[in-house]
Amino acid sequence: GVDAIYLPTDNLIASNMPAVGAVADELGVPTVCGESGMVLAGGTITYSISYKALGFLTGEMAAKILSGTPCSEVPSTSVNASGLEVAINEGSIQKLGIEVPESIKDKLNNK
């Protein structure tokens, strides 16, 4: 018996999320996914990287380099908490009888 399953961002898992989500829901086990696309495909919930925010940040770095800033002077960085997103699969939440706190619902990006 497990309480939940964490599914990291992985192309094999992501491409099979409808089946993984269906089996997990049937077994009464929520899945915490590595990114929102996996939730939309059948997972339960995520608080994860936003590929849109990551792409924007990458574009800013590329613009600096294309404007003549040497690569060695462009600092490495990462998406901060404001660049993360919450996604919830309402169907899965209902099947599993999970009550999502309002503090999490307030962060939803997939309303």
Short mmCIF file of N, CA and C in Angstrom, two decimals:
data_model
loop_
_atom_site.label_atom_id
_atom_site.label_comp_id
_atom_site.label_asym_id
_atom_site.label_seq_id
_atom_site.Cartn_x
_atom_site.Cartn_y
_atom_site.Cartn_z
N GLY A 1 0.81 -1.19 0.00
CA GLY A 1 0.00 0.00 0.00
C GLY A 1 0.85 1.25 0.00
N VAL A 2 0.47 2.18 -0.83
CA VAL A 2 1.13 3.48 -0.90
C VAL A 2 0.08 4.57 -0.72
N ASP A 3 0.51 5.72 -0.24
CA ASP A 3 -0.40 6.84 -0.04
C ASP A 3 -0.53 7.69 -1.29
N ALA A 4 0.54 7.77 -2.09
CA ALA A 4 0.56 8.57 -3.32
C ALA A 4 1.73 8.11 -4.17
N ILE A 5 1.68 8.46 -5.45
CA ILE A 5 2.77 8.12 -6.37
C ILE A 5 3.27 9.42 -6.99
N TYR A 6 4.58 9.67 -6.90
CA TYR A 6 5.18 10.82 -7.56
C TYR A 6 5.66 10.36 -8.93
N LEU A 7 5.24 11.08 -9.95
CA LEU A 7 5.62 10.77 -11.33
C LEU A 7 6.45 11.92 -11.88
N PRO A 8 7.78 11.76 -11.96
CA PRO A 8 8.61 12.85 -12.47
C PRO A 8 8.36 13.08 -13.95
N THR A 9 8.84 14.22 -14.42
CA THR A 9 8.72 14.52 -15.85
C THR A 9 9.55 13.50 -16.62
N ASP A 10 8.86 12.70 -17.40
CA ASP A 10 9.49 11.62 -18.15
C ASP A 10 8.60 11.34 -19.35
N ASN A 11 9.18 11.31 -20.54
CA ASN A 11 8.38 11.14 -21.75
C ASN A 11 7.62 9.82 -21.79
N LEU A 12 8.20 8.75 -21.28
CA LEU A 12 7.51 7.46 -21.30
C LEU A 12 6.28 7.51 -20.39
N ILE A 13 6.45 8.03 -19.19
CA ILE A 13 5.32 8.14 -18.27
C ILE A 13 4.29 9.11 -18.84
N ALA A 14 4.76 10.27 -19.30
CA ALA A 14 3.85 11.30 -19.82
C ALA A 14 2.99 10.78 -20.96
N SER A 15 3.57 10.01 -21.85
CA SER A 15 2.81 9.50 -23.00
C SER A 15 1.80 8.43 -22.60
N ASN A 16 1.95 7.89 -21.39
CA ASN A 16 1.03 6.86 -20.92
C ASN A 16 0.16 7.32 -19.74
N MET A 17 0.09 8.64 -19.53
CA MET A 17 -0.66 9.16 -18.39
C MET A 17 -2.14 8.78 -18.39
N PRO A 18 -2.82 8.70 -19.52
CA PRO A 18 -4.23 8.27 -19.43
C PRO A 18 -4.37 6.91 -18.75
N ALA A 19 -3.51 5.96 -19.10
CA ALA A 19 -3.57 4.63 -18.49
C ALA A 19 -3.10 4.67 -17.04
N VAL A 20 -2.01 5.37 -16.78
CA VAL A 20 -1.48 5.45 -15.42
C VAL A 20 -2.51 6.11 -14.49
N GLY A 21 -3.10 7.22 -14.96
CA GLY A 21 -4.09 7.91 -14.16
C GLY A 21 -5.32 7.07 -13.88
N ALA A 22 -5.78 6.36 -14.89
CA ALA A 22 -6.98 5.52 -14.72
C ALA A 22 -6.73 4.41 -13.70
N VAL A 23 -5.58 3.75 -13.78
CA VAL A 23 -5.26 2.67 -12.83
C VAL A 23 -5.09 3.24 -11.43
N ALA A 24 -4.38 4.37 -11.32
CA ALA A 24 -4.17 4.96 -10.00
C ALA A 24 -5.50 5.38 -9.37
N ASP A 25 -6.38 6.00 -10.15
CA ASP A 25 -7.69 6.39 -9.62
C ASP A 25 -8.48 5.17 -9.18
N GLU A 26 -8.44 4.11 -9.98
CA GLU A 26 -9.17 2.87 -9.66
C GLU A 26 -8.66 2.27 -8.34
N LEU A 27 -7.35 2.39 -8.11
CA LEU A 27 -6.75 1.86 -6.89
C LEU A 27 -6.86 2.83 -5.71
N GLY A 28 -7.36 4.03 -5.99
CA GLY A 28 -7.51 5.02 -4.92
C GLY A 28 -6.22 5.69 -4.50
N VAL A 29 -5.28 5.80 -5.45
CA VAL A 29 -3.97 6.37 -5.15
C VAL A 29 -3.77 7.64 -5.99
N PRO A 30 -3.61 8.79 -5.36
CA PRO A 30 -3.36 10.01 -6.13
C PRO A 30 -1.97 10.02 -6.75
N THR A 31 -1.86 10.69 -7.88
CA THR A 31 -0.56 10.85 -8.53
C THR A 31 -0.16 12.32 -8.47
N VAL A 32 1.05 12.56 -8.04
CA VAL A 32 1.62 13.90 -8.00
C VAL A 32 2.60 13.95 -9.17
N CYS A 33 2.28 14.78 -10.15
CA CYS A 33 3.02 14.77 -11.41
C CYS A 33 4.08 15.86 -11.49
N GLY A 34 5.05 15.61 -12.36
CA GLY A 34 6.16 16.53 -12.56
C GLY A 34 5.84 17.76 -13.37
N GLU A 35 4.70 17.78 -14.06
CA GLU A 35 4.32 18.95 -14.85
C GLU A 35 2.85 18.90 -15.21
N SER A 36 2.29 20.04 -15.57
CA SER A 36 0.83 20.15 -15.73
C SER A 36 0.27 19.33 -16.89
N GLY A 37 1.02 19.12 -17.94
CA GLY A 37 0.52 18.31 -19.05
C GLY A 37 0.17 16.90 -18.62
N MET A 38 0.91 16.38 -17.67
CA MET A 38 0.64 15.04 -17.16
C MET A 38 -0.66 15.01 -16.36
N VAL A 39 -0.96 16.11 -15.67
CA VAL A 39 -2.23 16.20 -14.93
C VAL A 39 -3.39 16.28 -15.92
N LEU A 40 -3.23 17.09 -16.96
CA LEU A 40 -4.28 17.21 -17.96
C LEU A 40 -4.55 15.89 -18.67
N ALA A 41 -3.54 15.00 -18.69
CA ALA A 41 -3.68 13.71 -19.36
C ALA A 41 -4.13 12.59 -18.43
N GLY A 42 -4.38 12.90 -17.13
CA GLY A 42 -4.88 11.85 -16.25
C GLY A 42 -4.31 11.82 -14.86
N GLY A 43 -3.26 12.60 -14.58
CA GLY A 43 -2.69 12.64 -13.25
C GLY A 43 -3.61 13.37 -12.29
N THR A 44 -3.23 13.47 -11.03
CA THR A 44 -4.08 14.09 -10.02
C THR A 44 -3.75 15.55 -9.78
N ILE A 45 -2.49 15.86 -9.49
CA ILE A 45 -2.13 17.23 -9.11
C ILE A 45 -0.65 17.49 -9.38
N THR A 46 -0.30 18.76 -9.54
CA THR A 46 1.10 19.17 -9.63
C THR A 46 1.27 20.59 -9.14
N TYR A 47 2.44 20.89 -8.64
CA TYR A 47 2.91 22.25 -8.38
C TYR A 47 4.30 22.23 -8.98
N SER A 48 4.42 22.73 -10.19
CA SER A 48 5.62 22.41 -10.96
C SER A 48 6.05 23.54 -11.87
N ILE A 49 7.08 23.25 -12.60
CA ILE A 49 7.64 24.17 -13.57
C ILE A 49 6.59 24.58 -14.60
N SER A 50 6.64 25.83 -14.98
CA SER A 50 5.81 26.32 -16.07
C SER A 50 6.72 26.41 -17.29
N TYR A 51 6.43 25.64 -18.32
CA TYR A 51 7.27 25.70 -19.51
C TYR A 51 7.19 27.07 -20.17
N LYS A 52 6.07 27.77 -20.00
CA LYS A 52 5.95 29.13 -20.54
C LYS A 52 6.93 30.06 -19.83
N ALA A 53 6.97 30.00 -18.49
CA ALA A 53 7.89 30.84 -17.72
C ALA A 53 9.34 30.47 -18.04
N LEU A 54 9.62 29.19 -18.18
CA LEU A 54 10.98 28.75 -18.51
C LEU A 54 11.38 29.24 -19.89
N GLY A 55 10.47 29.16 -20.86
CA GLY A 55 10.75 29.64 -22.20
C GLY A 55 11.01 31.13 -22.23
N PHE A 56 10.24 31.89 -21.45
CA PHE A 56 10.44 33.34 -21.37
C PHE A 56 11.83 33.66 -20.82
N LEU A 57 12.20 32.98 -19.74
CA LEU A 57 13.50 33.18 -19.13
C LEU A 57 14.63 32.81 -20.10
N THR A 58 14.46 31.73 -20.81
CA THR A 58 15.45 31.30 -21.80
C THR A 58 15.57 32.33 -22.92
N GLY A 59 14.43 32.89 -23.34
CA GLY A 59 14.43 33.93 -24.37
C GLY A 59 15.19 35.17 -23.93
N GLU A 60 15.02 35.55 -22.66
CA GLU A 60 15.75 36.70 -22.13
C GLU A 60 17.26 36.45 -22.17
N MET A 61 17.66 35.25 -21.81
CA MET A 61 19.09 34.90 -21.82
C MET A 61 19.62 34.90 -23.25
N ALA A 62 18.85 34.35 -24.18
CA ALA A 62 19.27 34.31 -25.58
C ALA A 62 19.38 35.72 -26.14
N ALA A 63 18.45 36.61 -25.78
CA ALA A 63 18.49 37.99 -26.26
C ALA A 63 19.77 38.69 -25.81
N LYS A 64 20.19 38.45 -24.58
CA LYS A 64 21.43 39.04 -24.08
C LYS A 64 22.62 38.56 -24.92
N ILE A 65 22.66 37.28 -25.20
CA ILE A 65 23.77 36.71 -25.97
C ILE A 65 23.75 37.24 -27.39
N LEU A 66 22.57 37.30 -28.00
CA LEU A 66 22.45 37.80 -29.37
C LEU A 66 22.75 39.29 -29.47
N SER A 67 22.64 40.00 -28.35
CA SER A 67 22.95 41.44 -28.32
C SER A 67 24.43 41.70 -28.05
N GLY A 68 25.20 40.62 -27.92
CA GLY A 68 26.64 40.78 -27.76
C GLY A 68 27.21 40.47 -26.40
N THR A 69 26.38 40.18 -25.42
CA THR A 69 26.90 39.81 -24.11
C THR A 69 27.55 38.44 -24.20
N PRO A 70 28.81 38.32 -23.80
CA PRO A 70 29.46 37.00 -23.85
C PRO A 70 28.70 35.99 -22.98
N CYS A 71 28.64 34.77 -23.44
CA CYS A 71 27.95 33.70 -22.69
C CYS A 71 28.45 33.62 -21.26
N SER A 72 29.76 33.82 -21.07
CA SER A 72 30.34 33.71 -19.74
C SER A 72 29.82 34.79 -18.79
N GLU A 73 29.21 35.85 -19.34
CA GLU A 73 28.69 36.93 -18.50
C GLU A 73 27.17 36.85 -18.31
N VAL A 74 26.55 35.85 -18.91
CA VAL A 74 25.11 35.64 -18.71
C VAL A 74 24.96 34.60 -17.60
N PRO A 75 24.47 35.04 -16.44
CA PRO A 75 24.41 34.10 -15.31
C PRO A 75 23.39 32.99 -15.54
N SER A 76 23.71 31.82 -15.02
CA SER A 76 22.72 30.75 -15.05
C SER A 76 21.65 31.11 -14.02
N THR A 77 20.45 30.68 -14.26
CA THR A 77 19.35 31.04 -13.39
C THR A 77 18.30 29.94 -13.44
N SER A 78 17.26 30.11 -12.69
CA SER A 78 16.15 29.16 -12.72
C SER A 78 14.85 29.92 -12.49
N VAL A 79 13.76 29.26 -12.76
CA VAL A 79 12.45 29.85 -12.55
C VAL A 79 12.19 29.91 -11.06
N ASN A 80 11.79 31.08 -10.56
CA ASN A 80 11.48 31.19 -9.14
C ASN A 80 10.04 30.74 -8.86
N ALA A 81 9.63 30.82 -7.63
CA ALA A 81 8.31 30.30 -7.24
C ALA A 81 7.17 30.94 -8.02
N SER A 82 7.32 32.20 -8.41
CA SER A 82 6.24 32.84 -9.17
C SER A 82 6.11 32.23 -10.57
N GLY A 83 7.13 31.51 -11.01
CA GLY A 83 7.09 30.86 -12.31
C GLY A 83 6.63 29.41 -12.25
N LEU A 84 6.14 28.98 -11.10
CA LEU A 84 5.60 27.62 -10.96
C LEU A 84 4.10 27.66 -11.17
N GLU A 85 3.52 26.51 -11.47
CA GLU A 85 2.08 26.46 -11.68
C GLU A 85 1.45 25.28 -10.96
N VAL A 86 0.20 25.47 -10.59
CA VAL A 86 -0.60 24.42 -9.96
C VAL A 86 -1.59 23.93 -11.00
N ALA A 87 -1.73 22.64 -11.12
CA ALA A 87 -2.75 22.04 -11.98
C ALA A 87 -3.41 20.90 -11.21
N ILE A 88 -4.72 20.85 -11.29
CA ILE A 88 -5.49 19.83 -10.59
C ILE A 88 -6.45 19.18 -11.56
N ASN A 89 -6.52 17.87 -11.51
CA ASN A 89 -7.48 17.11 -12.31
C ASN A 89 -8.73 16.92 -11.44
N GLU A 90 -9.74 17.74 -11.71
CA GLU A 90 -10.96 17.72 -10.88
C GLU A 90 -11.61 16.33 -10.84
N GLY A 91 -11.59 15.61 -11.98
CA GLY A 91 -12.18 14.28 -12.00
C GLY A 91 -11.47 13.33 -11.07
N SER A 92 -10.15 13.36 -11.09
CA SER A 92 -9.36 12.50 -10.21
C SER A 92 -9.57 12.88 -8.75
N ILE A 93 -9.55 14.17 -8.47
CA ILE A 93 -9.75 14.66 -7.09
C ILE A 93 -11.09 14.15 -6.55
N GLN A 94 -12.13 14.24 -7.37
CA GLN A 94 -13.46 13.80 -6.94
C GLN A 94 -13.50 12.29 -6.72
N LYS A 95 -12.93 11.51 -7.65
CA LYS A 95 -12.91 10.05 -7.51
C LYS A 95 -12.19 9.62 -6.24
N LEU A 96 -11.14 10.35 -5.90
CA LEU A 96 -10.32 9.99 -4.75
C LEU A 96 -10.82 10.61 -3.44
N GLY A 97 -11.81 11.49 -3.54
CA GLY A 97 -12.35 12.11 -2.34
C GLY A 97 -11.39 13.06 -1.65
N ILE A 98 -10.56 13.73 -2.43
CA ILE A 98 -9.57 14.66 -1.88
C ILE A 98 -10.17 16.06 -1.84
N GLU A 99 -10.01 16.71 -0.70
CA GLU A 99 -10.44 18.10 -0.57
C GLU A 99 -9.21 18.99 -0.73
N VAL A 100 -9.22 19.82 -1.75
CA VAL A 100 -8.09 20.70 -2.03
C VAL A 100 -8.28 22.00 -1.26
N PRO A 101 -7.30 22.38 -0.45
CA PRO A 101 -7.42 23.63 0.32
C PRO A 101 -7.54 24.85 -0.60
N GLU A 102 -8.27 25.85 -0.14
CA GLU A 102 -8.44 27.08 -0.91
C GLU A 102 -7.10 27.73 -1.24
N SER A 103 -6.13 27.61 -0.34
CA SER A 103 -4.82 28.22 -0.58
C SER A 103 -4.15 27.64 -1.83
N ILE A 104 -4.45 26.39 -2.14
CA ILE A 104 -3.92 25.77 -3.35
C ILE A 104 -4.80 26.13 -4.54
N LYS A 105 -6.11 26.09 -4.36
CA LYS A 105 -7.02 26.46 -5.45
C LYS A 105 -6.76 27.87 -5.95
N ASP A 106 -6.36 28.77 -5.04
CA ASP A 106 -6.08 30.16 -5.41
C ASP A 106 -4.90 30.27 -6.39
N LYS A 107 -4.06 29.25 -6.44
CA LYS A 107 -2.88 29.26 -7.31
C LYS A 107 -3.12 28.57 -8.66
N LEU A 108 -4.33 28.09 -8.87
CA LEU A 108 -4.61 27.33 -10.09
C LEU A 108 -4.36 28.15 -11.35
N ASN A 109 -3.65 27.52 -12.30
CA ASN A 109 -3.41 28.13 -13.59
C ASN A 109 -4.28 27.51 -14.67
N ASN A 110 -4.97 26.43 -14.35
CA ASN A 110 -5.75 25.73 -15.38
C ASN A 110 -7.24 25.79 -15.06
N LYS A 111 -7.73 26.95 -14.63
CA LYS A 111 -9.15 27.09 -14.28
C LYS A 111 -10.04 26.94 -15.49
#
